[in-house]
Short mmCIF file of C-alpha atoms and ligand atoms in Angstrom, two decimals:
data_model
loop_
_atom_site.label_atom_id
_atom_site.label_comp_id
_atom_site.label_asym_id
_atom_site.label_seq_id
_atom_site.Cartn_x
_atom_site.Cartn_y
_atom_site.Cartn_z
CA MET A 1 151.48 -13.19 121.19
CA ARG A 2 152.21 -15.16 118.03
CA THR A 3 155.90 -15.26 117.08
CA LEU A 4 157.42 -14.83 113.64
CA ASP A 5 157.99 -18.60 113.25
CA GLU A 6 154.26 -19.17 113.69
CA ILE A 7 153.26 -16.93 110.77
CA ASP A 8 151.87 -18.81 107.75
CA THR A 9 149.03 -16.58 106.60
CA VAL A 10 149.09 -12.81 106.11
CA GLY A 11 145.78 -10.93 106.00
CA VAL A 12 145.72 -7.69 104.00
CA VAL A 13 142.78 -5.26 104.16
CA GLY A 14 142.46 -2.97 101.12
CA ALA A 15 143.38 -4.26 97.65
CA GLY A 16 144.49 -0.88 96.24
CA ASN A 17 147.92 0.32 95.32
CA MET A 18 149.57 -0.51 98.66
CA GLY A 19 147.46 -3.48 99.81
CA GLY A 20 148.04 -5.25 96.48
CA GLY A 21 151.79 -4.65 96.79
CA ILE A 22 151.89 -5.93 100.38
CA ALA A 23 149.91 -9.04 99.35
CA GLN A 24 152.27 -9.67 96.43
CA VAL A 25 155.46 -9.31 98.45
CA SER A 26 154.05 -11.53 101.22
CA ALA A 27 153.21 -14.22 98.62
CA THR A 28 156.57 -14.05 96.84
CA ASN A 29 158.21 -14.55 100.23
CA GLY A 30 156.29 -17.77 100.87
CA TYR A 31 153.27 -16.66 102.91
CA ASP A 32 149.66 -17.52 102.15
CA VAL A 33 147.65 -14.32 101.75
CA ILE A 34 144.01 -13.37 102.27
CA LEU A 35 143.34 -10.07 100.46
CA ARG A 36 140.15 -8.29 101.44
CA ASP A 37 138.38 -5.27 99.89
CA ILE A 38 134.79 -4.04 100.13
CA GLU A 39 133.62 -4.87 96.57
CA THR A 40 134.41 -7.82 94.30
CA GLU A 41 135.46 -5.45 91.51
CA TYR A 42 138.11 -3.87 93.77
CA VAL A 43 139.40 -7.29 94.82
CA GLU A 44 139.61 -8.35 91.17
CA ALA A 45 141.32 -5.11 90.14
CA GLY A 46 143.86 -5.70 92.92
CA LEU A 47 144.50 -9.29 91.79
CA ASP A 48 144.89 -8.12 88.15
CA THR A 49 147.47 -5.54 89.20
CA ILE A 50 149.38 -8.22 91.12
CA ASP A 51 149.29 -10.46 87.99
CA SER A 52 150.82 -7.73 85.82
CA SER A 53 153.40 -6.85 88.43
CA LEU A 54 154.45 -10.53 88.71
CA ASP A 55 154.61 -10.74 84.87
CA GLN A 56 156.94 -7.74 84.83
CA LEU A 57 159.20 -9.33 87.46
CA VAL A 58 159.36 -12.50 85.32
CA SER A 59 160.18 -10.47 82.17
CA SER A 60 162.97 -8.65 83.99
CA ASN A 61 164.35 -11.99 85.33
CA HIS A 62 163.72 -11.05 88.95
CA LEU A 63 161.39 -14.04 89.38
CA SER A 64 161.00 -17.39 87.59
CA GLU A 65 157.66 -18.39 86.00
CA ASP A 66 157.24 -21.02 88.74
CA GLU A 67 157.87 -18.53 91.54
CA ALA A 68 155.32 -16.13 90.03
CA ASP A 69 152.72 -18.93 89.62
CA ASN A 70 153.29 -20.12 93.19
CA ALA A 71 152.86 -16.57 94.47
CA ARG A 72 149.58 -16.19 92.53
CA ASP A 73 148.30 -19.47 93.96
CA ARG A 74 149.01 -18.30 97.50
CA ILE A 75 146.75 -15.23 97.28
CA THR A 76 143.00 -15.56 97.91
CA GLY A 77 140.79 -12.52 97.33
CA THR A 78 137.66 -11.94 99.38
CA THR A 79 135.09 -9.32 100.39
CA ALA A 80 134.28 -11.11 103.67
CA MET A 81 135.90 -9.71 106.79
CA ASP A 82 135.32 -13.09 108.52
CA ASP A 83 137.78 -14.75 106.13
CA LEU A 84 140.56 -12.90 107.98
CA ALA A 85 139.94 -15.20 110.97
CA ASP A 86 142.66 -17.51 109.57
CA ALA A 87 145.32 -14.78 109.43
CA ASP A 88 148.43 -14.92 111.65
CA ILE A 89 149.03 -11.17 111.14
CA VAL A 90 146.91 -8.52 109.40
CA VAL A 91 148.22 -5.44 107.59
CA GLU A 92 145.58 -2.77 106.96
CA ALA A 93 145.96 -0.62 103.82
CA VAL A 94 142.56 1.04 103.32
CA VAL A 95 142.01 4.72 102.49
CA GLU A 96 143.78 7.31 104.66
CA ASN A 97 140.74 8.19 106.76
CA MET A 98 140.59 7.80 110.53
CA ASP A 99 136.87 6.87 110.65
CA VAL A 100 137.32 4.12 108.06
CA LYS A 101 140.47 2.79 109.73
CA THR A 102 138.82 2.81 113.17
CA GLU A 103 135.88 0.82 111.84
CA VAL A 104 138.22 -1.68 110.15
CA PHE A 105 140.25 -2.17 113.37
CA GLU A 106 137.09 -2.68 115.45
CA SER A 107 136.04 -5.47 113.05
CA LEU A 108 139.55 -6.95 112.89
CA ASP A 109 139.67 -7.08 116.66
CA GLU A 110 136.43 -9.09 116.63
CA VAL A 111 137.16 -11.54 113.82
CA THR A 112 140.86 -12.34 114.33
CA ASP A 113 142.61 -14.43 116.98
CA ASN A 114 143.52 -12.15 119.90
CA GLU A 115 147.13 -13.43 119.82
CA ILE A 116 147.92 -11.84 116.46
CA VAL A 117 149.45 -8.46 115.57
CA LEU A 118 147.31 -5.91 113.73
CA ALA A 119 149.42 -3.52 111.65
CA THR A 120 148.46 -0.36 109.78
CA ASN A 121 150.13 1.03 106.68
CA THR A 122 148.91 4.56 107.44
CA SER A 123 151.06 7.38 106.04
CA THR A 124 150.29 9.98 108.71
CA LEU A 125 147.47 8.98 111.08
CA SER A 126 148.12 8.23 114.75
CA ILE A 127 148.86 4.57 115.53
CA THR A 128 147.75 5.23 119.11
CA SER A 129 144.32 6.48 117.93
CA ILE A 130 143.88 3.52 115.56
CA ALA A 131 144.98 1.08 118.29
CA SER A 132 142.41 2.49 120.71
CA ALA A 133 139.66 0.99 118.52
CA THR A 134 140.87 -2.45 119.69
CA GLU A 135 141.12 -4.38 122.95
CA ARG A 136 144.79 -5.15 122.11
CA PRO A 137 146.55 -1.77 121.65
CA GLU A 138 149.86 -3.35 122.72
CA GLN A 139 149.68 -5.54 119.58
CA VAL A 140 148.94 -2.68 117.15
CA VAL A 141 151.88 -1.17 115.23
CA GLY A 142 152.60 0.90 112.13
CA ILE A 143 154.26 -1.05 109.31
CA HIS A 144 154.57 1.71 106.74
CA PHE A 145 155.61 0.24 103.39
CA MET A 146 156.87 2.51 100.62
CA ASN A 147 155.34 2.71 97.13
CA PRO A 148 155.67 0.59 94.98
CA VAL A 149 155.95 -2.13 97.62
CA PRO A 150 157.60 -4.81 95.40
CA ILE A 151 160.37 -2.39 94.42
CA MET A 152 161.02 -0.17 97.43
CA GLU A 153 163.34 -1.59 100.05
CA GLY A 154 162.41 0.58 103.03
CA VAL A 155 159.76 0.05 105.69
CA GLU A 156 159.05 2.49 108.54
CA ILE A 157 158.06 0.84 111.82
CA VAL A 158 155.89 3.16 113.91
CA ASP A 159 155.73 2.80 117.65
CA GLY A 160 152.35 3.80 119.17
CA GLU A 161 152.05 4.99 122.78
CA ARG A 162 150.82 1.58 123.90
CA THR A 163 152.66 -0.67 121.39
CA ALA A 164 154.62 -3.38 123.26
CA GLU A 165 158.36 -3.74 122.65
CA GLN A 166 157.72 -7.34 121.56
CA THR A 167 155.31 -6.07 118.86
CA ILE A 168 157.91 -3.58 117.57
CA GLU A 169 160.49 -6.37 117.34
CA PHE A 170 157.95 -8.58 115.58
CA ALA A 171 157.20 -5.79 113.05
CA HIS A 172 160.92 -5.38 112.23
CA GLY A 173 161.30 -9.17 111.89
CA PHE A 174 158.23 -9.57 109.70
CA SER A 175 159.34 -6.73 107.37
CA GLU A 176 162.81 -8.27 107.14
CA ALA A 177 161.22 -11.65 106.30
CA LEU A 178 159.68 -9.81 103.30
CA GLY A 179 163.17 -8.72 102.23
CA LYS A 180 162.84 -5.17 103.54
CA THR A 181 165.11 -2.90 105.56
CA THR A 182 163.50 -1.01 108.42
CA TRP A 183 163.85 2.14 110.50
CA GLU A 184 161.76 3.30 113.40
CA SER A 185 159.64 6.35 114.10
CA ASP A 186 157.72 7.52 117.12
CA ASP A 187 153.97 8.07 116.66
CA LYS A 188 154.24 11.75 115.69
CA PRO A 189 152.28 13.19 112.71
CA GLY A 190 153.73 12.01 109.39
CA PHE A 191 156.37 9.91 111.18
CA VAL A 192 159.86 10.40 109.70
CA VAL A 193 159.18 10.19 105.96
CA ASN A 194 155.96 12.09 105.35
CA ARG A 195 156.75 14.82 107.86
CA VAL A 196 159.66 15.80 105.62
CA LEU A 197 158.29 14.65 102.24
CA MET A 198 154.85 16.33 102.24
CA PRO A 199 156.12 19.93 102.68
CA TRP A 200 158.62 19.21 99.86
CA ILE A 201 155.81 18.05 97.55
CA ASN A 202 153.55 20.98 98.50
CA GLU A 203 156.37 23.48 97.93
CA GLY A 204 156.98 21.94 94.48
CA ILE A 205 153.27 22.38 93.65
CA ARG A 206 153.29 25.99 94.91
CA ALA A 207 156.44 26.75 92.91
CA TYR A 208 154.64 25.50 89.77
CA ASP A 209 151.40 27.34 90.62
CA GLU A 210 153.24 30.59 91.31
CA GLY A 211 155.12 30.41 87.99
CA VAL A 212 158.63 29.73 89.28
CA GLY A 213 159.06 27.23 86.44
CA GLU A 214 157.32 24.82 84.11
CA LYS A 215 156.37 21.54 85.81
CA ALA A 216 159.03 19.61 83.88
CA ASP A 217 161.66 22.19 84.95
CA ILE A 218 160.68 21.91 88.60
CA ASP A 219 160.89 18.11 88.47
CA GLN A 220 164.14 18.19 86.49
CA GLY A 221 165.64 20.77 88.85
CA LEU A 222 164.96 18.67 91.92
CA LYS A 223 166.07 15.43 90.23
CA LEU A 224 169.36 16.74 88.91
CA GLY A 225 169.86 19.25 91.69
CA THR A 226 169.38 16.87 94.61
CA ASN A 227 169.89 13.42 93.06
CA VAL A 228 166.39 12.05 93.75
CA PRO A 229 164.72 9.71 91.21
CA MET A 230 161.49 11.74 90.90
CA GLY A 231 160.68 15.44 91.25
CA PRO A 232 157.82 16.63 93.51
CA LEU A 233 155.07 16.78 90.85
CA GLU A 234 155.94 13.39 89.36
CA LEU A 235 156.12 11.88 92.83
CA ALA A 236 152.74 13.38 93.83
CA ASP A 237 151.16 11.78 90.74
CA HIS A 238 152.82 8.47 91.64
CA ILE A 239 151.57 8.52 95.24
CA GLY A 240 148.05 9.75 94.32
CA LEU A 241 147.01 13.37 94.80
CA ASP A 242 144.14 12.36 97.11
CA ILE A 243 146.59 10.51 99.38
CA CYS A 244 148.93 13.56 99.34
CA LEU A 245 146.04 15.88 100.25
CA ASP A 246 144.78 13.63 103.09
CA ALA A 247 148.33 13.36 104.46
CA SER A 248 148.93 17.13 104.15
CA GLU A 249 145.64 17.94 105.88
CA THR A 250 146.51 15.66 108.82
CA LEU A 251 149.93 17.32 109.14
CA HIS A 252 148.39 20.79 108.84
CA GLU A 253 145.81 20.02 111.51
CA GLU A 254 148.38 18.54 113.87
CA LEU A 255 151.43 20.73 113.25
CA GLY A 256 150.07 24.09 112.05
CA ASP A 257 150.43 26.42 109.09
CA ARG A 258 153.85 25.36 107.90
CA TYR A 259 152.08 22.21 106.65
CA LYS A 260 149.23 23.93 104.79
CA PRO A 261 148.40 21.96 101.59
CA ALA A 262 149.00 23.82 98.32
CA TYR A 263 145.89 25.47 96.84
CA LEU A 264 146.41 23.71 93.49
CA LEU A 265 146.63 20.29 95.18
CA LYS A 266 143.11 20.82 96.58
CA ARG A 267 141.75 21.99 93.21
CA LYS A 268 143.23 18.98 91.37
CA VAL A 269 141.68 16.54 93.85
CA GLU A 270 138.30 18.32 93.52
CA ALA A 271 138.61 17.95 89.74
CA GLY A 272 139.20 14.19 90.11
CA GLU A 273 142.72 14.49 88.66
CA LEU A 274 144.42 12.16 91.14
CA GLY A 275 147.62 11.27 89.24
CA LYS A 276 148.61 7.99 87.57
CA LYS A 277 145.63 6.11 88.99
CA THR A 278 143.11 8.29 87.11
CA GLY A 279 145.32 8.81 84.02
CA LYS A 280 145.83 12.50 84.80
CA GLY A 281 147.40 14.51 87.61
CA PHE A 282 150.08 17.07 86.86
CA TYR A 283 151.00 14.89 83.87
CA GLU A 284 148.96 12.56 81.65
CA TYR A 285 149.32 8.75 81.62
CA ASP A 286 148.11 6.02 79.22
N1 NAD B 301 150.04 5.59 97.84
C1 NAD B 301 151.18 5.67 98.51
O1 NAD B 301 152.22 6.09 97.98
C2 NAD B 301 151.24 5.22 99.95
C3 NAD B 301 152.50 4.96 100.53
C4 NAD B 301 152.56 4.49 101.85
C5 NAD B 301 151.38 4.33 102.59
N2 NAD B 301 150.17 4.62 101.99
C6 NAD B 301 148.97 4.41 102.80
O2 NAD B 301 148.42 3.14 102.47
C7 NAD B 301 146.99 3.19 102.60
C8 NAD B 301 146.34 2.79 101.29
O3 NAD B 301 146.77 3.68 100.27
P1 NAD B 301 146.65 3.28 98.72
O4 NAD B 301 147.53 4.22 97.97
O5 NAD B 301 146.79 1.81 98.55
O6 NAD B 301 145.10 3.70 98.45
P2 NAD B 301 144.14 3.17 97.28
O7 NAD B 301 143.13 4.25 97.13
O8 NAD B 301 144.93 2.69 96.11
O9 NAD B 301 143.48 1.84 97.94
C9 NAD B 301 142.65 1.85 99.07
C10 NAD B 301 141.77 0.60 99.00
O10 NAD B 301 141.08 0.45 100.24
C11 NAD B 301 139.80 -0.06 99.95
N3 NAD B 301 138.92 0.12 101.10
C12 NAD B 301 138.29 1.24 101.54
N4 NAD B 301 137.58 0.96 102.65
C13 NAD B 301 137.79 -0.36 102.93
C14 NAD B 301 137.34 -1.24 103.96
N5 NAD B 301 136.51 -0.81 104.93
N6 NAD B 301 137.73 -2.53 103.93
C15 NAD B 301 138.56 -2.97 102.94
N7 NAD B 301 139.02 -2.19 101.95
C16 NAD B 301 138.64 -0.89 101.94
C17 NAD B 301 139.39 0.71 98.71
O11 NAD B 301 138.30 0.06 98.05
C18 NAD B 301 140.69 0.69 97.90
O12 NAD B 301 140.77 -0.48 97.09
C19 NAD B 301 146.64 4.61 103.07
O13 NAD B 301 146.57 4.63 104.46
C20 NAD B 301 147.84 5.41 102.57
O14 NAD B 301 148.05 6.58 103.31
C21 NAD B 301 150.08 5.03 100.69
#
């Protein structure tokens, strides 16, 4: 298996919110990046978001102009899966759907060198199930970045049933090379973070729907009452309501009724009100 010292090029599949962030952080930490999505317009949207994020880091003096330019130059966008053949590690960040992820891992297993690690950024889905789509389950691991990736320090390393110890160590080392701090979770639904976070978000939505308080009061109450930076409704908008619903449904299916998604969460997703990314969720955004 390839070691950390042998990593020059990071492949990222999915140029959305998380994939773009993972590509950016890999590039600002000196790696070449191949960023793949299914349509050119999604690749370009991902690259545009990275551009603005790098601009913001320059404006806030977290990065020099040169560092931002170098990072931009290191990222190549593509729609071709075959371009990932040059990657020394791939991190998958496509939609939270087992069928889509399985298909992506089958293709990755074919096109990439069999010595490399294939990581998934899944929020809740089983690493063991995703790994079983490949001929190298011992080299498949969860590297669960937090949102937004350039800002959040934490990364959850998820240990599938067949993940080798060497792969787990590699995943910690790679995340640390991106400036992150890690913790570990077994491959149980929702891992550590979402198992606890999703019921909190759903209870916040139910409290709003059942008239316990105005949405701003619920968010303010949790922020000032428990010293968290965002309340449950704000955080749901930030994550994406579709992602919250997919995650809640997986937890509900796997762990039973205490994880049932809030009624209003389902209705909002059906209405296409997905949070910041669509300009409207529980709140409205420019
Ligand atoms: N949003 C969060 O807060 C958050 C946090 C941690 C982990 N995650 C996880 O990260 C993953 C991505 O979430 P996101 O918020 O970036 O979603 P997103 O909707 O912003 O982006 C998903 C991207 O995947 C692309 N895609 C779909 N099928 C593809 C394929 N076959 N090949 C390549 N690209 C494909 C889509 O076109 C889209 O650009 C999910 O598994 C999610 O659960 C999300």
